[in-house]
Amino acid sequence: MKKKVIVVGAGLGGLSAAIRLSADGYDVTVVEKSERIGGKLNIRSGKGFSFDTGPSILTMPWVLEQLFESTGRSIHDYLTIERIEPQWRTFFQDGTQIDLTSDLPRMLQQLQELAPEDIEGFFDYLSYANKMYESNLKSFYKKSLSGLHDLRTMHTVKELLQMDPMRSMDATTRKYFSNKHLRQLFNFLIMYIGSSPYHAPAVLTQLAHVQLGLGIYYVKGGMYKIAEAMDKLLQELGVTVHLNTPVKEITTSGAKATGITIENGESLSADIVVSNLEAIPTYRYLLKNHVQAAKQTQQLAKFEPTVSGLVLLLGVNKQYKQLQHHNFFFSKDQKEEFDTIFNKGQVAMDPTIYIGVSSKSDPTQAPEGKENLFVLTHVPPLKEGDDWAALKDRYRDVV
């Protein structure tokens, strides 16, 4: 008899776990409190406009390819993945504009015009970023890491030292570039993981290789097509998905999970329970009666939450010819911006603003002659007792 697995949460992590476990022969059930799957990857639409409300940039599509290959299928039979060029169009307050692109002749032409003294540093920077990416393939991209101890078990001391553990990402950027705009642009790659270049270690410079070496992508029809492709695969595998099903508790016997209790009082038993919630909410709400819950919550509290974001979804009755698919309007002082958000925990009054316009690459996302603007600026995570309602209207005017 197959072992039963319950996956709590139908975000991409939960769906991926369900797919892999089903492919490995488990009887899998997914429970999700919302009306549809996808978690942070979601969709809003109306009046002919469509918006992805979560991730708007796809990197490393090989991760999705491997997931589908684990079931003997090709993801390219489920959706169309397209490479985006230029990757970013960036605007600076002094009028400088740079198109970040993996088209090397085009990138070199821009560097020649903006900062010819940084061309050699650009190639050295890319080589360094590639080395950092390659060094992490056997650890970071293979397993979940909980700390330095895990890295030590997967790397030699020499390999760990080659990761430049004493250098920050910003220090690395300053080493290779003298131009302030190039420094600001490449530093901002760290926002893929919601960190600060002044705090993040140099090893995360590998994001430049992920961007320029591997490329960035879009899914035709909108990024939510990824969730829909996973949903179709789950159906083919015979996985049961329950929507509108909030979980009250993960039930346990000693140190072993035995199932879940749903908010309506119904209980479901399982041999294994996978929680796709973040660790602290899992212990605080779903395992609150477990003897280890308080201790685990306290230990995890030392980890700072990543930044959040204020998003505006704007369907506009015109087209902005100066914009590309992905656009960044940078702040005047990056160091002050990151200090305000990450160190002071306050909203920046001169924030970097991202505007995604997927209709530039996919006309189905907006009516003819119109565009769908996804406007995002990063803000500190909400603290207990904070109320965004009191701030959002004022900050929307700032944006």
GROMACS .gro file of C-alpha atoms in nm, residues 2 5 15-29 70-71 233-234 236-240:
model
   26
    2LYS     CA    1   0.124   0.347  -0.088
    5VAL     CA    2   0.135   1.231   0.215
   15LEU     CA    3   0.309   2.184  -0.574
   16SER     CA    4   0.667   2.083  -0.658
   17ALA     CA    5   0.684   1.860  -0.350
   18ALA     CA    6   0.352   1.701  -0.443
   19ILE     CA    7   0.472   1.630  -0.798
   20ARG     CA    8   0.801   1.475  -0.688
   21LEU     CA    9   0.642   1.266  -0.411
   22SER     CA   10   0.372   1.139  -0.644
   23ALA     CA   11   0.634   1.049  -0.904
   24ASP     CA   12   0.817   0.857  -0.630
   25GLY     CA   13   0.510   0.646  -0.560
   26TYR     CA   14   0.335   0.822  -0.272
   27ASP     CA   15  -0.040   0.882  -0.243
   28VAL     CA   16  -0.047   1.263  -0.227
   29THR     CA   17  -0.316   1.510  -0.123
   70SER     CA   18   1.119   1.359  -1.296
   71THR     CA   19   0.772   1.244  -1.406
  233LEU     CA   20   0.046   1.755  -1.422
  234LEU     CA   21  -0.093   1.687  -1.075
  236GLU     CA   22  -0.240   1.344  -1.464
  237LEU     CA   23  -0.054   1.196  -1.166
  238GLY     CA   24  -0.379   1.145  -0.973
  239VAL     CA   25  -0.298   1.392  -0.694
  240THR     CA   26  -0.602   1.525  -0.507
   0.00000   0.00000   0.00000
